[in-house]
Every structure is written in structure tokens, then in C-alpha cells.
């Protein structure tokens, strides 16, 4: 036992003593998350600012603006026409919605009542247009209803309309959120979370690659034979190394989890599920590292081949982008890399509020990878000098 | 007592060790001498259980390496031929780690690390990283790591290769002192001076075979009162070599580039003949020395080759 602990402590000490491994473990994943997470923008966390110019100034136009402002993807700012146009030109605002005089009449006649201007870079223009159309047609229905109603009753048309268009619980938002909770299986990780998880896994793999290289390096620097000379069993040596790799992995991943939630507000979801999932991922990754160490002769070869394997399988396994966007064939191939199942598990826990019960299949598959990789990797460790 | 019984090891179609047997008594310093590639390291690896033998066994105080490996490992301190230390850790950290691997802990571990640092003379520099050390200092810690658990048997494989004379002397003195204090030592080297200085009983190996075994005096008898004469010239001529080979006084002749080593039992006469023929053939002699009663000469006599070729 003493020997196993000594070996664990030694390996961890060697790792933390090397500045370059600290960079790989912590600096790189956080930096990459920051760069790629903010570069691509984040639909969920950041609203696009849109300027609205209300030249109509009627009850109806105000109701229209109020409804727009409840949309989750845009943030409404009101301004005069000249200011609004100036802002658009200087790109201080992403788009300009112009409500001209006579908005109410146009709504009833069905002709396009608002003008929406934006630059070509506004990627969510389509969905904003959609929102505009939806809101307008809802208002149109209500105006028509009020008109019709006033014909058959002696109620004042204005009063009726006012009651109808007052946004109550039937707002756009509530309809949308009902839809989301009705079908949570399609919800994806936000851009930022995707990057945080993806880069954490990738750099975890790089760290484990370096760490498992220690077995090859021990041979190269001669300490392997001294280990074999010491009165320790092969099992003790194996356990020492495996526990060391496992603890290093957890050390890195847990610190990344804390830092990314503090720095970027990433929510990692159910703790128990996360502990089980990360442990399964780690075992598979350690297995892969040992497997690679088992098929090459030197640390340098392991590092070169390992880097290639890690980057390519990360691309395949949906580490950098959701698998839903790649061709079907690739999605099929992706089933043979562990990262695919890891990402499914993380998505379940982080985006859909899943718990251990929702991810056990992914965990089992990851453990399957671990058994195969570790089996081959360990069997290829040469104990003789 | 350490008994090596008919050890044999084959690598592919090359027999690296063929039927090596010897016995090392408690408290003695036993030398294993032989040129590079003789099979010394392979023999040591089989004795220490690092390599399994194809045939034969080793018994240490009655325990078989094949059957009681763990018990045997605790009795032995092995100094590998290559430095076997973690280069990014300090000497002290290395010693603590290896001490733990031999089951030491707590106050005992600390005491032994301090003692070993004292023995190898590196107490002041114990906190420096191994990769900052000179070759000689690395060698000393490499030895120290094998002493931590106070082994009854110290097995050293060429512990002085490639180091400065000062470190070498320190190591030789250390080994002599440890042996004096009762530690049984097996010392492997291709430097005959070292083996001659340290060891009373010696085995000489060549091409995987044991070619001589005995006390120093017994080995010298191979020379039958003989001597070897080493002549370094500015350039050898075929005619001169032919003349030397014809001389009745020459028992053996070895040529290495511009150096000629002659074995003889009549050194005075031979020296005169060598100088006379060299003058005839206009050979410029740069050095001429007489090497008497040493293992180099024994090896030369037995194999017709010099130890360091
Ligand atoms: N692992 C190995 N595989 C193949 N050949 C080896 C191996 N180890 C040693 N040898 C060969 O066995 C012979 C003896 O080597 P070694 O025991 O290292 O000699 P020494 O220590 O006396 O210099 C050499 O010819 C060497 O090339
Ligand atoms: Mg050797």
C-alpha cells in the first residue's frame, strides 16, 4: 500500500512540477473556451440589440413594441428615426424596425405595416422577421375581432381592442417555453458550454497522454528497471500508475469545472451524474493513453501519434461542434469514438437537466471503451527489462 | 552466501550468457571482469531477478530467485549500469521515493536518507535536481538509492562508467568501506584496476563464458611469471611485426593501431630486442612500459585481446 501511494504521489508531483503540463491542463482549455465561446457569439446568453422607431405612437403600435420586447433573442431600444438610422449606419445597433404612421390601418388591410432594416452580418435576421410576422398577424386577428365584435354589440370598439391586445399570459414567450419543456430531448448545449466541455475533454486527453507517457519514459530514463528491482508486485505498480492518472484527471477536470463556472458562468448540472460521467470518461481516456503507449517505443512517438488520434477523434466525436450538423455517415462513424458518448452525457446533464438515470447508457458505453482500451494497453506493458 | 548455478540466457540466436556458475561468500567482495558485451549485465540481471534465465538458478542465503523473488529482492541492493533516477526531482526526493519502494517510512526513512547522503558525500547538494548534477554526482546518488534498505548484498554493474577521477575514487573508497563494514559486494567492471583494487576473488567473462575464476594470486599464475610489454610507436611497419613474431621470447602479441602488446617471460632480453629491431626498421618508439602481474595481462594471455578494445 505504501508503495502504491508513493508511486501515485511521485507521478502527480512530476506532473505538477512541469510548467508545460500546467499550461495544457488549465491555461489552454480556458483560453480556447474564452476565444471560441465568445467569438461565435452565444444565442442564449446574449440578446441582439434592435432599435425600434415608433412614428405611429398609437395604442396599437405600443402594444406591438411591448410584445416584441418579450422576445427572448432580442433587446428592444426605442429611438427617434434619425438616431436609429445613424446607429444602424455606425453598427451601434444590429437592426432597425420602423413603425410608420398609419400602422393600425395597414394592419387591418393586411399590407406590410413595418420596415425591418439590418446589415448582412445579422445571422438571426430570419428569426427576427419570423417574430415580427407572428406578432403582426396576432395583432391583426385581434383588430379584426374587435371590429367584428363592435358590429354585433354596442361595446366601444376602442375599449374592446384595448382589452384584447393587452399582453397577458398568452404572450409569445410562454408559448415558446411550453414547447421547450414538452420536447427537451432536442435541446442542445449553448455555444459557450459546448466549448467549455469540448476543450476540457480535449485537454484532459492531452494531459492523460503526457501522463501515460510516463511509463514509456520510465523505461527511457532507466527507472523502470529499478522499479522492477524493488520488492513491489506488478499489480502494485499498475495500481499506482492507474490511480495516479485517475487522480490527475480529476484534479484537472474539477478545477476546470470550478474555473469555467466562475469565469464563464457554465452550469455543470447534476453533481452525482457528473462524477460518474467524468470518471467513466477518464477511464476510457486513460485506457486510450495506455493503448497508445503500448503500441509505440518512445515517448516522442506516443506524443506525436497521440496528438493525431486525439484531434481527429475529437472532431469526429462532436467536441468542437454538435454532431447534428455533420453528415449522416460521419454521425455513424462517430459512434466508434468515446467522445461522442461523453458529449451526449454532458449535453444530457448540462442542457437538459438530466441526472444519473438519464445517462447510464452513455456511462456503460464509455466503460466498455475503457475495458477494451485498458485491457489491450495493460497487456502490452512489458515488465521485463 | 550467493550461489550462481549454471545461468544461461539467449537473445535470439545469440547466447549472451553460457553456463555461468560461481559462489560469493558472505562478507567478500567479488569481482566480475570482462570487456563490453561479455555478458556481465545479463548475468547481473538474472541474479537480481530482472531477467528470467533460460536455465539455471540463483540462491541467496538458501532462497531461490525463481521461487522467492520478493524475499530475495529485499536482501539485494542493485546499482544498475545506467543512471536510474527521476531527473526532474531532487536527489533527496529520489532517495525518499526509492526508500518507500523498499518499504521504509517515517523516522526510519528520514534517518536512512540522511545516512546515505552522508555516505555518498552529497548532503550539501541533496536539494538540487538530478538533471543539474554532474555525471559523477548522478552515479553517486544512483549507488545511494541501492543502499537505503541496508541490503546484505550489494550488486554493482559498472558503477564508475564515464565519470571524473575524483568521483571514481570516492566511489571506490565508499565500496571498500561498505565491504569492510560487512556488506557482501559483487562488483562488475571492465576496468581491471577497479576490480583489482576492490576484490579478492574474481571471475573473468568473455563472449558469455567464464574464462577464469579464482583469487587474484591464482589468476596471476596463468602468466607463469610472465610480463606484458606495451610499445606505443609513431607508426608500425609490417617488417618489424614479422620480426617480433619470430622472436622466441614472445609468447603472445596483440596489435592495436600503433600499439603493440607483447607477453613474455623474459622481459629484459625482449626489451633489448624490441628496441634493436625498432631501430633497424626505423620505427619511432614513443612509449614503452612494462605491465607486470595484472588482470589486463591475464586477460591478454587468455584471450589474445586487450580488455578495452
Ligand atoms: N535485451 C537484449 N536483447 C538482445 N541482445 C542483448 C540484450 N541485452 C544484451 N544483449 C546482448 O548480449 C550480449 C551481452 O550483453 P551485456 O550483458 O550487456 O554485456 P556487458 O554488460 O558485459 O557489456 C551483448 O552481445 C549484447 O548485445
Ligand atoms: Mg554491461
XYZ file of C-alpha atoms and ligand atoms in Angstrom:
722
model
C 0.000 0.000 0.000
C 2.800 2.356 0.964
C 4.458 1.660 -2.365
C 1.271 2.360 -4.329
C 0.774 5.682 -2.551
C 4.431 6.581 -3.067
C 4.109 5.946 -6.798
C 0.879 7.964 -7.050
C 2.397 10.880 -5.196
C 5.559 10.743 -7.288
C 3.730 10.827 -10.604
C 1.479 13.707 -9.537
C 4.458 15.637 -8.232
C 6.336 15.169 -11.505
C 3.333 16.371 -13.493
C 2.708 19.474 -11.419
C 6.439 20.258 -11.463
C 6.349 20.672 -15.249
C 5.138 24.148 -16.264
C 4.125 22.973 -19.738
C 1.703 20.425 -18.325
C 0.056 23.109 -16.208
C -0.430 25.140 -19.375
C -2.007 22.158 -21.119
C -4.151 21.304 -18.114
C -5.586 24.698 -17.260
C -4.483 27.640 -19.381
C -5.211 26.171 -22.813
C -8.738 24.850 -22.216
C -9.874 28.066 -20.514
C -8.261 30.239 -23.173
C -9.788 28.203 -26.011
C -13.192 28.274 -24.322
C -12.948 32.022 -23.948
C -11.814 32.649 -27.520
C -14.154 30.274 -29.318
C -17.060 30.710 -26.929
C -17.180 34.473 -27.359
C -16.040 34.513 -30.985
C -19.028 32.613 -32.248
C -21.401 34.513 -30.012
C -23.980 32.940 -27.844
C -27.625 32.984 -28.814
C -28.815 32.011 -25.413
C -26.799 34.260 -23.249
C -26.597 37.415 -25.289
C -29.563 39.249 -26.790
C -29.206 41.133 -30.031
C -29.979 44.791 -29.689
C -32.595 46.137 -32.106
C -33.712 49.761 -32.350
C -37.409 50.485 -32.799
C -38.652 53.781 -34.217
C -42.302 54.389 -33.415
C -43.733 57.057 -35.690
C -47.278 55.867 -35.197
C -47.475 56.410 -31.436
C -50.845 54.712 -31.104
C -52.138 52.227 -28.639
C -51.637 49.519 -31.224
C -48.009 50.391 -32.016
C -47.177 50.494 -28.308
C -48.745 47.088 -27.823
C -46.671 45.839 -30.750
C -43.434 47.075 -29.170
C -44.359 45.620 -25.829
C -44.852 42.216 -27.387
C -41.569 42.430 -29.278
C -39.695 43.276 -26.120
C -40.759 39.943 -24.628
C -38.935 38.020 -27.296
C -36.011 36.137 -25.761
C -33.489 36.743 -28.512
C -33.733 40.493 -28.963
C -33.401 43.522 -26.802
C -35.504 46.497 -27.835
C -34.265 50.045 -27.648
C -36.527 52.898 -28.711
C -35.182 55.933 -30.529
C -36.129 58.653 -32.974
C -35.806 57.876 -36.648
C -32.687 59.962 -37.191
C -30.872 58.486 -34.179
C -31.938 54.976 -35.131
C -30.691 55.312 -38.699
C -27.435 56.811 -37.506
C -26.910 53.922 -35.049
C -27.577 51.359 -37.743
C -25.117 53.000 -40.065
C -22.426 53.031 -37.379
C -23.343 49.473 -36.369
C -24.247 50.541 -32.862
C -27.438 48.595 -33.301
C -27.938 45.298 -35.130
C -31.218 46.237 -36.820
C -33.841 48.917 -37.174
C -37.596 48.342 -37.007
C -39.586 51.267 -38.335
C -43.259 51.595 -37.429
C -44.632 54.267 -39.783
C -47.713 56.424 -39.245
C -50.909 54.627 -40.081
C -49.699 51.347 -38.562
C -53.220 50.482 -37.381
C -54.837 50.884 -40.834
C -52.126 48.899 -42.550
C -52.581 46.054 -40.090
C -56.263 45.780 -40.932
C -55.711 45.928 -44.665
C -53.034 43.261 -44.422
C -50.295 45.174 -46.203
C -46.807 45.060 -44.674
C -47.014 47.557 -41.824
C -43.406 47.730 -40.575
C -39.998 48.098 -42.149
C -37.069 45.998 -40.856
C -33.597 47.033 -41.850
C -30.344 45.281 -40.902
C -26.823 44.630 -42.078
C -25.861 41.389 -43.886
C -23.960 40.154 -40.814
C -27.101 39.759 -38.720
C -27.431 35.976 -38.686
C -30.624 35.871 -36.696
C -32.457 38.238 -39.108
C -34.666 35.404 -40.302
C -35.878 34.548 -36.877
C -36.473 38.222 -36.050
C -38.522 38.554 -39.222
C -40.447 35.500 -38.123
C -41.152 37.077 -34.781
C -42.300 40.280 -36.478
C -44.659 38.372 -38.768
C -46.085 36.364 -35.909
C -46.650 39.401 -33.757
C -48.259 41.328 -36.574
C -50.624 38.538 -37.513
C -51.647 38.100 -33.882
C -52.391 41.810 -33.629
C -54.224 41.719 -36.929
C -56.503 38.952 -35.668
C -57.295 40.982 -32.614
C -58.047 44.164 -34.535
C -60.356 42.225 -36.825
C -62.019 40.569 -33.866
C -62.586 43.917 -32.202
C -64.028 45.389 -35.402
C -66.338 42.446 -35.850
C -67.415 42.414 -32.250
C -68.284 46.104 -32.282
C -70.652 45.489 -35.159
C -72.733 42.988 -33.229
C -72.595 44.613 -29.834
C -72.821 48.154 -28.713
C -69.496 47.977 -26.922
C -66.971 50.604 -27.830
C -64.504 49.318 -30.393
C -61.547 51.089 -28.774
C -62.242 49.614 -25.345
C -62.576 46.130 -26.709
C -59.377 46.336 -28.637
C -57.549 47.639 -25.620
C -58.636 44.641 -23.601
C -57.731 42.245 -26.364
C -54.257 43.461 -27.164
C -53.110 43.832 -23.574
C -50.394 41.130 -23.426
C -51.377 38.751 -20.702
C -50.328 35.209 -20.102
C -50.720 34.267 -23.690
C -47.526 36.020 -24.719
C -45.116 34.654 -27.273
C -42.650 33.683 -24.582
C -44.965 31.449 -22.661
C -45.940 29.543 -25.769
C -42.289 29.001 -26.642
C -41.213 27.839 -23.222
C -44.086 25.396 -23.096
C -42.818 23.924 -26.298
C -39.316 23.562 -24.880
C -40.348 21.688 -21.823
C -42.592 19.485 -23.883
C -39.697 18.277 -26.020
C -36.436 18.582 -24.011
C -34.626 15.831 -25.908
C -33.736 18.219 -28.683
C -32.225 20.911 -26.502
C -28.540 21.468 -27.234
C -25.656 22.844 -25.226
C -25.184 26.568 -25.548
C -22.240 27.645 -27.634
C -20.187 28.555 -24.573
C -20.983 25.334 -22.709
C -20.179 23.284 -25.783
C -16.741 24.909 -25.959
C -16.126 24.585 -22.222
C -16.956 20.868 -22.183
C -15.268 20.192 -25.512
C -11.971 21.836 -24.693
C -11.960 20.426 -21.168
C -12.257 16.924 -22.612
C -9.683 17.538 -25.326
C -7.072 18.944 -22.974
C -7.885 16.273 -20.423
C -6.930 13.822 -23.153
C -3.708 15.694 -23.839
C -2.807 15.667 -20.157
C -3.506 11.943 -19.846
C -1.443 11.352 -22.973
C 1.533 13.039 -21.321
C 0.865 11.262 -18.041
C 0.633 7.759 -19.529
C 3.806 8.524 -21.455
C 5.494 8.316 -18.033
C 5.501 4.525 -18.355
C 7.457 4.740 -21.595
C 9.649 7.457 -20.186
C 10.418 5.381 -17.105
C 11.937 2.855 -19.457
C 13.882 5.522 -21.340
C 15.359 7.113 -18.214
C 16.106 3.720 -16.676
C 13.911 3.971 -13.579
C 11.666 1.217 -14.893
C 14.329 -1.402 -14.169
C 14.845 -0.006 -10.680
C 11.083 -0.272 -10.115
C 11.295 -3.895 -11.213
C 14.221 -4.463 -8.825
C 12.282 -3.127 -5.842
C 10.231 -5.546 -3.754
C 6.919 -4.462 -5.265
C 4.494 -6.543 -7.275
C 3.408 -5.780 -10.818
C -0.089 -5.238 -9.510
C 1.151 -2.577 -7.095
C 2.992 -0.771 -9.865
C -0.029 -0.959 -12.128
C -2.397 0.275 -9.429
C -0.016 3.100 -8.575
C 0.094 4.338 -12.141
C -3.645 3.913 -12.771
C -4.665 5.720 -9.583
C -2.171 8.459 -10.333
C -3.627 9.015 -13.815
C -7.161 8.920 -12.442
C -6.415 11.460 -9.714
C -4.566 13.748 -12.133
C -7.581 13.622 -14.432
C -9.948 14.538 -11.655
C -7.646 17.238 -10.409
C -7.667 18.844 -13.834
C -11.337 18.367 -14.606
C -12.656 19.550 -11.250
C -10.508 22.665 -11.315
C -11.666 23.351 -14.881
C -15.280 22.900 -13.779
C -14.883 25.404 -10.949
C -12.925 27.941 -13.014
C -15.254 27.775 -16.015
C -18.299 28.243 -13.835
C -16.710 31.209 -12.082
C -15.282 32.785 -15.255
C -17.944 31.948 -17.819
C -20.967 31.016 -15.736
C -21.023 27.439 -17.054
C -23.503 25.252 -15.196
C -22.353 21.658 -14.974
C -25.623 20.138 -13.828
C -26.285 17.176 -11.553
C -23.245 16.508 -9.354
C -23.635 12.759 -8.932
C -24.248 12.301 -12.644
C -21.209 14.446 -13.370
C -18.961 12.450 -11.007
C -19.966 9.161 -12.620
C -19.748 10.502 -16.173
C -16.356 12.180 -15.771
C -14.972 9.057 -14.073
C -16.138 6.896 -16.978
C -14.678 9.352 -19.494
C -11.398 9.317 -17.572
C -11.133 5.536 -17.562
C -11.705 5.426 -21.308
C -9.139 8.189 -21.876
C -6.540 6.530 -19.608
C -7.142 3.307 -21.497
C -6.535 5.092 -24.780
C -3.309 6.600 -23.429
C -2.024 3.194 -22.284
C -3.071 1.630 -25.566
C -1.044 4.230 -27.445
C 1.893 3.754 -25.086
C 1.647 0.027 -25.736
C 1.993 0.229 -29.494
C 4.962 2.599 -29.695
C 8.506 2.562 -28.354
C 9.273 6.111 -27.267
C 7.522 8.997 -25.544
C 8.055 11.109 -28.641
C 6.232 8.621 -30.854
C 3.423 8.317 -28.371
C 3.033 12.070 -28.208
C 3.040 12.502 -31.994
C 0.609 9.699 -32.741
C -1.486 10.539 -29.694
C -1.940 14.147 -30.772
C -3.157 12.989 -34.154
C -5.558 10.479 -32.618
C -6.909 12.950 -30.073
C -7.553 15.781 -32.513
C -9.161 13.563 -35.152
C -11.388 11.673 -32.723
C -12.386 14.937 -31.050
C -13.507 16.263 -34.426
C -15.412 13.062 -35.086
C -16.893 12.885 -31.637
C -18.596 16.289 -31.655
C -16.161 18.002 -29.336
C -15.947 21.177 -31.418
C -19.432 21.277 -32.927
C -22.689 19.407 -32.310
C -22.871 16.093 -34.169
C -26.283 17.112 -35.530
C -24.592 19.403 -38.045
C -22.359 16.740 -39.652
C -23.373 14.347 -42.463
C -25.118 11.127 -41.524
C -22.164 8.932 -42.450
C -19.940 10.856 -40.070
C -22.549 10.504 -37.362
C -22.404 6.754 -37.841
C -18.611 6.670 -37.670
C -18.777 8.881 -34.597
C -20.380 6.072 -32.639
C -16.988 4.388 -32.513
C -15.230 7.172 -30.638
C -15.740 7.627 -26.896
C -16.042 11.409 -27.089
C -19.410 11.067 -28.875
C -20.870 9.308 -25.858
C -19.179 11.649 -23.456
C -20.727 14.651 -25.230
C -24.158 13.017 -25.198
C -23.805 12.567 -21.467
C -22.671 16.116 -20.852
C -25.482 17.517 -23.025
C -27.991 15.475 -21.065
C -26.685 16.720 -17.715
C -25.943 20.321 -18.612
C -28.560 21.337 -21.173
C -31.481 19.134 -20.276
C -31.215 18.925 -16.522
C -30.634 15.172 -16.676
C -29.403 13.055 -13.771
C -27.565 9.753 -13.430
C -30.708 7.925 -14.538
C -30.628 9.670 -17.909
C -27.001 8.971 -18.735
C -26.365 5.419 -17.558
C -26.366 4.067 -21.097
C -23.648 6.507 -22.134
C -21.689 5.661 -18.991
C -21.893 1.953 -19.796
C -20.690 2.529 -23.346
C -17.782 4.615 -22.061
C -16.903 1.889 -19.581
C -16.987 -0.559 -22.473
C -14.393 1.544 -24.284
C -12.396 1.686 -21.038
C -12.379 -2.099 -20.610
C -11.221 -2.726 -24.171
C -8.571 0.029 -24.184
C -7.242 -0.759 -20.697
C -7.231 -4.473 -21.459
C -5.084 -4.047 -24.535
C -2.965 -1.275 -23.033
C -2.158 -3.121 -19.802
C -1.463 -6.389 -21.575
C 1.140 -4.608 -23.655
C 3.116 -3.206 -20.730
C 6.438 -5.039 -20.726
C 7.523 -5.752 -17.195
C 10.787 -7.500 -18.025
C 13.858 -5.426 -18.546
C 26.075 -16.926 0.578
C 25.107 -16.219 -3.022
C 25.261 -19.135 -5.428
C 25.003 -18.719 -9.170
C 24.217 -22.053 -10.773
C 24.607 -22.665 -14.481
C 22.930 -19.488 -15.636
C 22.150 -19.359 -19.326
C 20.465 -16.670 -21.419
C 19.845 -16.486 -25.119
C 18.746 -13.431 -27.129
C 17.554 -14.660 -30.497
C 20.329 -16.855 -31.824
C 23.000 -15.209 -29.680
C 23.879 -16.811 -26.394
C 24.660 -13.832 -24.156
C 25.438 -15.950 -21.093
C 26.511 -19.599 -21.247
C 26.524 -21.746 -18.109
C 27.916 -19.265 -15.652
C 28.416 -20.590 -12.121
C 30.154 -19.070 -9.113
C 29.725 -18.644 -5.405
C 30.091 -15.447 -3.425
C 30.748 -15.859 0.279
C 29.298 -13.679 2.959
C 31.339 -10.534 3.535
C 33.573 -10.792 0.498
C 33.922 -8.506 -2.475
C 33.604 -10.483 -5.660
C 34.683 -9.028 -8.987
C 33.110 -9.773 -12.337
C 35.505 -8.582 -15.001
C 35.089 -8.604 -18.748
C 35.060 -6.399 -21.835
C 31.901 -4.732 -23.169
C 29.406 -7.289 -24.425
C 30.878 -10.092 -22.333
C 27.512 -10.766 -20.690
C 28.143 -9.153 -17.297
C 24.954 -7.081 -17.224
C 22.877 -10.002 -18.436
C 24.303 -12.135 -15.615
C 23.588 -9.390 -13.044
C 20.036 -9.018 -14.372
C 19.400 -12.715 -13.874
C 20.896 -12.655 -10.376
C 18.678 -9.731 -9.391
C 15.528 -11.228 -10.913
C 15.177 -8.521 -13.537
C 15.557 -11.054 -16.301
C 14.443 -14.651 -16.168
C 17.130 -17.155 -17.048
C 16.697 -19.824 -19.711
C 18.439 -22.322 -17.489
C 19.923 -22.454 -14.007
C 19.051 -20.587 -10.829
C 20.479 -18.267 -8.216
C 20.264 -18.942 -4.497
C 20.741 -16.247 -1.916
C 21.026 -17.456 1.678
C 19.176 -20.543 0.536
C 16.362 -18.608 -1.194
C 15.848 -19.186 -4.892
C 15.453 -16.157 -7.154
C 12.960 -18.103 -9.217
C 10.796 -19.192 -6.291
C 11.228 -16.480 -3.640
C 11.750 -13.363 -5.710
C 10.187 -10.893 -3.242
C 12.253 -12.146 -0.301
C 15.411 -12.128 -2.407
C 14.782 -8.582 -3.668
C 14.769 -7.283 -0.089
C 18.215 -8.752 0.552
C 19.760 -7.159 -2.511
C 20.714 -3.622 -3.382
C 21.293 -3.378 -7.104
C 23.056 -0.480 -8.807
C 22.056 -0.562 -12.480
C 24.592 0.189 -15.177
C 22.521 3.130 -16.454
C 21.518 6.001 -14.156
C 18.043 5.113 -12.922
C 16.727 8.244 -11.221
C 13.977 10.778 -11.890
C 15.843 13.694 -13.471
C 13.294 16.400 -12.627
C 13.267 15.537 -8.933
C 15.927 16.395 -6.390
C 18.373 13.835 -5.035
C 16.539 13.849 -1.735
C 13.145 13.326 -3.368
C 14.560 10.444 -5.364
C 16.015 8.813 -2.269
C 12.757 9.245 -0.333
C 10.827 7.671 -3.183
C 13.128 4.675 -3.593
C 13.249 4.231 0.168
C 9.465 3.994 0.225
C 9.551 1.492 -2.609
C 11.704 -0.671 -0.327
C 9.147 -0.316 2.449
C 10.871 2.317 4.585
C 8.791 5.031 6.179
C 8.643 7.758 8.796
C 11.635 8.414 11.044
C 13.492 5.359 9.743
C 13.189 6.603 6.167
C 14.466 10.043 7.069
C 17.368 8.580 9.044
C 18.418 6.303 6.189
C 18.177 9.059 3.565
C 20.390 11.282 5.691
C 22.880 8.473 6.281
C 23.045 7.558 2.608
C 23.549 11.183 1.594
C 26.419 11.251 4.070
C 27.911 8.026 2.651
C 27.859 9.282 -0.947
C 29.022 12.714 0.168
C 26.173 14.776 -1.264
C 24.453 16.070 1.862
C 25.018 19.726 0.902
C 23.580 19.321 -2.564
C 20.710 16.987 -1.767
C 18.071 19.571 -2.671
C 19.295 20.050 -6.241
C 17.592 18.385 -9.146
C 19.287 15.308 -10.572
C 19.437 16.849 -14.059
C 21.553 19.674 -12.600
C 24.102 17.151 -11.303
C 27.410 16.208 -12.918
C 27.860 12.660 -14.197
C 29.807 11.678 -11.096
C 27.202 13.031 -8.687
C 24.453 11.199 -10.550
C 26.454 7.985 -10.239
C 26.831 8.536 -6.502
C 23.097 9.005 -5.939
C 22.494 6.024 -8.229
C 24.533 3.974 -5.778
C 22.934 5.619 -2.760
C 19.467 4.595 -3.905
C 20.540 0.954 -3.658
C 21.866 1.342 -0.099
C 18.749 2.746 1.588
C 17.332 -0.556 2.819
C 20.719 -1.732 4.120
C 20.966 -4.733 1.819
C 23.104 -7.711 2.790
C 24.252 -7.988 -0.823
C 25.296 -5.004 -2.905
C 25.404 -5.740 -6.620
C 27.013 -3.057 -8.756
C 27.056 -3.013 -12.547
C 29.845 -0.787 -13.858
C 29.164 1.968 -11.331
C 32.001 4.211 -12.488
C 31.450 4.394 -16.226
C 32.087 7.812 -17.724
C 32.913 9.888 -14.678
C 35.702 12.122 -13.414
C 38.614 10.528 -11.464
C 37.634 12.269 -8.233
C 34.124 10.796 -8.222
C 35.540 7.440 -9.224
C 37.937 7.428 -6.267
C 35.148 8.442 -3.954
C 33.003 5.568 -5.204
C 35.809 3.026 -4.915
C 36.609 4.143 -1.377
C 32.921 4.006 -0.471
C 32.533 0.469 -1.768
C 35.692 -0.628 0.046
C 34.374 0.874 3.285
C 30.938 -0.741 2.915
C 32.600 -4.087 2.299
C 34.824 -3.594 5.351
C 31.676 -2.979 7.422
C 30.398 -6.396 6.390
C 28.384 -5.854 3.216
C 28.844 -8.547 0.583
C 29.658 -6.918 -2.756
C 29.527 -8.119 -6.338
C 31.370 -5.585 -8.427
C 31.146 -5.641 -12.206
C 33.521 -3.680 -14.375
C 35.643 -3.686 -17.474
C 38.267 -1.673 -15.599
C 40.688 -4.220 -14.219
C 42.294 -1.656 -11.890
C 38.998 -1.246 -10.044
C 38.363 -4.948 -9.695
C 41.986 -5.457 -8.676
C 41.738 -2.708 -6.064
C 38.467 -3.902 -4.527
C 38.173 -7.623 -4.945
C 39.953 -10.685 -3.645
C 38.094 -13.216 -5.762
C 37.428 -12.538 -9.395
C 35.601 -14.074 -12.316
C 36.636 -13.106 -15.842
C 33.995 -13.298 -18.560
C 34.296 -13.118 -22.323
C 31.689 -13.826 -25.008
C 29.196 -15.036 -22.413
C 31.575 -17.599 -20.949
C 33.541 -17.688 -17.749
C 37.184 -17.941 -18.772
C 38.787 -17.690 -15.344
C 37.693 -17.783 -11.731
C 39.694 -17.575 -8.556
C 41.649 -15.484 -6.077
C 43.850 -12.797 -7.595
C 47.063 -14.773 -6.963
C 45.574 -17.843 -8.622
C 44.764 -15.846 -11.715
C 48.241 -14.363 -11.907
C 49.593 -17.889 -12.186
C 48.183 -18.018 -15.684
C 51.041 -15.721 -16.548
C 53.637 -18.208 -15.350
C 55.860 -15.478 -14.073
C 55.197 -13.544 -17.259
C 55.014 -9.880 -18.058
C 53.478 -7.837 -20.771
C 55.310 -5.066 -22.549
C 53.398 -2.280 -24.182
C 55.079 -0.390 -27.006
C 53.471 2.755 -28.418
C 55.012 3.835 -31.716
C 54.589 6.658 -34.184
C 53.697 4.112 -36.845
C 54.063 0.336 -37.182
C 55.770 -1.382 -40.056
C 54.914 -4.891 -41.305
C 58.561 -5.959 -41.392
C 59.030 -5.043 -37.778
C 55.898 -7.010 -36.753
C 57.189 -10.035 -38.652
C 60.478 -9.803 -36.780
C 58.702 -9.515 -33.436
C 56.550 -12.553 -34.172
C 59.632 -14.613 -34.912
C 61.250 -13.879 -31.562
C 61.450 -16.860 -29.259
C 60.812 -14.688 -26.195
C 57.363 -13.561 -27.400
C 54.516 -15.689 -26.052
C 51.704 -13.577 -27.366
C 51.329 -10.466 -29.482
C 48.437 -8.037 -29.811
C 48.398 -5.088 -32.208
C 46.114 -2.113 -31.725
C 46.680 0.655 -34.264
C 50.124 1.989 -33.365
C 50.467 -0.001 -30.164
C 51.911 -3.464 -29.740
C 51.431 -5.535 -26.598
C 53.815 -8.449 -26.106
C 53.632 -11.193 -23.483
C 56.886 -12.680 -22.351
C 58.607 -14.474 -19.554
C 61.964 -12.791 -20.228
C 61.330 -9.099 -20.167
C 64.917 -7.755 -20.063
C 66.007 -9.597 -23.164
C 62.824 -8.797 -25.022
C 63.089 -5.065 -24.311
C 66.566 -5.022 -25.845
C 65.373 -6.969 -28.890
C 62.347 -4.701 -29.354
C 64.469 -1.563 -29.272
C 67.137 -3.011 -31.539
C 64.687 -4.199 -34.210
C 62.778 -0.932 -33.998
C 65.989 0.978 -34.725
C 66.746 -1.332 -37.672
C 63.331 -0.740 -39.152
C 63.400 2.976 -38.292
C 60.351 2.705 -36.045
C 59.961 5.613 -33.651
C 59.079 4.370 -30.146
C 57.083 6.887 -28.152
C 56.322 4.913 -25.006
C 57.487 1.582 -23.688
C 56.122 0.263 -20.448
C 56.147 -2.948 -18.542
C 52.918 -4.211 -17.091
C 53.524 -6.851 -14.527
C 51.145 -9.226 -12.787
C 47.860 -7.597 -13.548
C 44.486 -8.756 -14.732
C 44.919 -6.963 -18.015
C 47.835 -9.264 -18.686
C 45.842 -12.279 -17.559
C 43.042 -11.380 -19.903
C 45.503 -10.774 -22.687
C 47.081 -14.148 -22.015
C 43.736 -15.958 -22.016
C 42.101 -14.295 -24.984
C 44.886 -12.743 -27.004
C 42.915 -9.487 -26.776
C 43.105 -6.470 -24.573
C 40.220 -5.743 -22.173
C 39.494 -2.396 -23.691
C 39.151 -2.958 -27.395
N 17.875 -7.230 -24.374
C 18.774 -7.723 -25.241
N 18.395 -8.156 -26.445
C 19.299 -8.663 -27.315
N 20.599 -8.757 -27.068
C 21.054 -8.343 -25.885
C 20.158 -7.801 -24.897
N 20.889 -7.467 -23.808
C 22.159 -7.801 -24.094
N 22.258 -8.315 -25.314
C 23.481 -8.830 -25.953
O 24.062 -9.764 -25.087
C 25.455 -9.596 -25.038
C 25.891 -9.339 -23.598
O 25.473 -8.051 -23.202
P 25.714 -7.465 -21.748
O 25.280 -8.473 -20.758
O 25.085 -6.142 -21.686
O 27.299 -7.323 -21.703
P 28.206 -6.456 -20.721
O 27.362 -5.977 -19.600
O 29.250 -7.397 -20.282
O 28.762 -5.342 -21.510
C 25.798 -8.463 -25.960
O 26.213 -9.005 -27.177
C 24.515 -7.719 -26.130
O 24.441 -7.149 -27.416
Mg 27.024 -4.120 -19.028
